[in-house]
Amino acid sequence: MKTKLFLLILAIVGCCYTSSGKKPDKIKVKVEAAGIARENTIAALDISSYAVPEGSTVVVRNEPDNTIVNSQLESGNGKTTLYWMIEGKLEGNESRNYSIECVPAKREKVIMDVQQDRSGNLILSRNNKNILQYNTVMARLPHGADPVFSRNGYIHPVWTPDGNVLTSVNPSDHMHHYGIWNPWTSVEYDGLKYDLWNLGDKTGTVRFDTLYQTNTGRLFANIRTGHKHIIFQPQQEQVINTRESLIRIVPKKEVNIMDEELNICVWNYENGNYLWDFVSDLTPATNLPVKMTAYRYAGFALRATGEWTRENCTIITSEGKNRPEIDGTHARWIMATGKSGEGWSGILIMASPENQNFPEPLRIWDEEANGGRGDVMINFAPAKYKDWELQPGKTYRLHYRILTFDGSLSTTEAETTWQDFAHPVKVTLLHRN
């Protein structure tokens, strides 16, 4: 699979069994915290060169007690990755050893699941509690809204563990806002400018196209989907002669200029919060480049619940900036917390160090947004201050990790969570027999 999610670790070369029928190999690895204190983190190992016999699976055992730990395989696009849970705390100077081997497969309870609703939208869950919904179906718009505002390929609702909804779609003030979504505002293609964010301008849109893969299991559930970034390209003017008058029209041709593969993965996070990854791989779809020209917003965006206003919501970044001073600054993570029902809930959005223009520029609404209501819109905008040109034949990745929670989360906890995301554990091969 092209998407490496959040922990691309050293590839180990070997084979789990041979055609001669020899006993499957057992390998031993060391996992090191690498200077960062961690708790319930995930290790990953590329085992693409290991062949798992039919009817078998791979298990990971904690040494020296030989207990089996929570693990899961992911395969796709010619790559197989083994993930497993490092349970409990792992101090910065600590390490643990694990053995990995093939065993007969058996049916296990699915904890992390993907289900379709009646319309065909995909709901990712943990123990039958919803975490997020990815929408494959065009949204039903409010009465009287222009159909141009219809789109799919976005995330809404996003839930907290207590079931509070943190996103909104098609708010009356900005009909083109869609929960969590990532269109581009100022796109240059073949010498012309297009807008795929402001749908009302009718120059472009983003559409769900393909569901490539779903995975479920005990450790994670994920979906891999394909999006098309469509422009409405002006054609030669046409004149229609009617009895009453001449009508001049400029027809438009739809052109897919960029493909996106989106991997959304939810993890069996042990501390009660919801943790998931949003990995977007962008590839120009023609032999022409696609340029995201410098503009104040576009990229990964959140339109938060309408329940959050200036009166009951706080926002802070990794650089210690508060809401009045955030817009236009750069950050590694941003966190919003607000009133939800009878309590408080929040969302932490973390950017990968490998993202374009990291630490990324931010576009947010301040307390005066929407006539002083102070609704919450947050946007990581990697092309805010400088152009970003995507060349044909190349793929460009943007990776974000999201944590949703109830109650509060300290800035120390937020920073610890980002550090674990940005700097994964180190996995080293010790022995193979």
XYZ file of N, CA, C and O in Angstrom, residues 21 172-173 200 244 289 325 421:
32
model
N 8.772 -26.548 2.810
C 7.955 -26.955 3.935
C 8.650 -26.856 5.263
O 8.218 -27.455 6.242
N -25.426 27.653 7.440
C -26.058 28.676 6.606
C -25.093 29.791 6.218
O -25.234 30.399 5.163
N -24.080 30.038 7.051
C -23.137 31.117 6.747
C -22.103 30.721 5.714
O -21.561 31.565 5.001
N -19.557 27.656 -4.684
C -20.456 28.620 -5.292
C -19.847 29.357 -6.461
O -20.571 29.931 -7.289
N -36.263 35.635 -30.370
C -36.289 36.866 -29.593
C -34.929 37.536 -29.502
O -34.821 38.766 -29.490
N 1.495 20.083 -14.641
C 1.584 20.274 -13.191
C 0.325 20.920 -12.634
O -0.448 21.545 -13.372
N -4.472 35.364 18.583
C -3.167 35.552 17.942
C -2.742 34.403 17.041
O -1.636 34.410 16.504
N 3.652 10.641 17.809
C 3.263 10.581 16.406
C 4.421 10.945 15.479
O 4.708 10.243 14.505
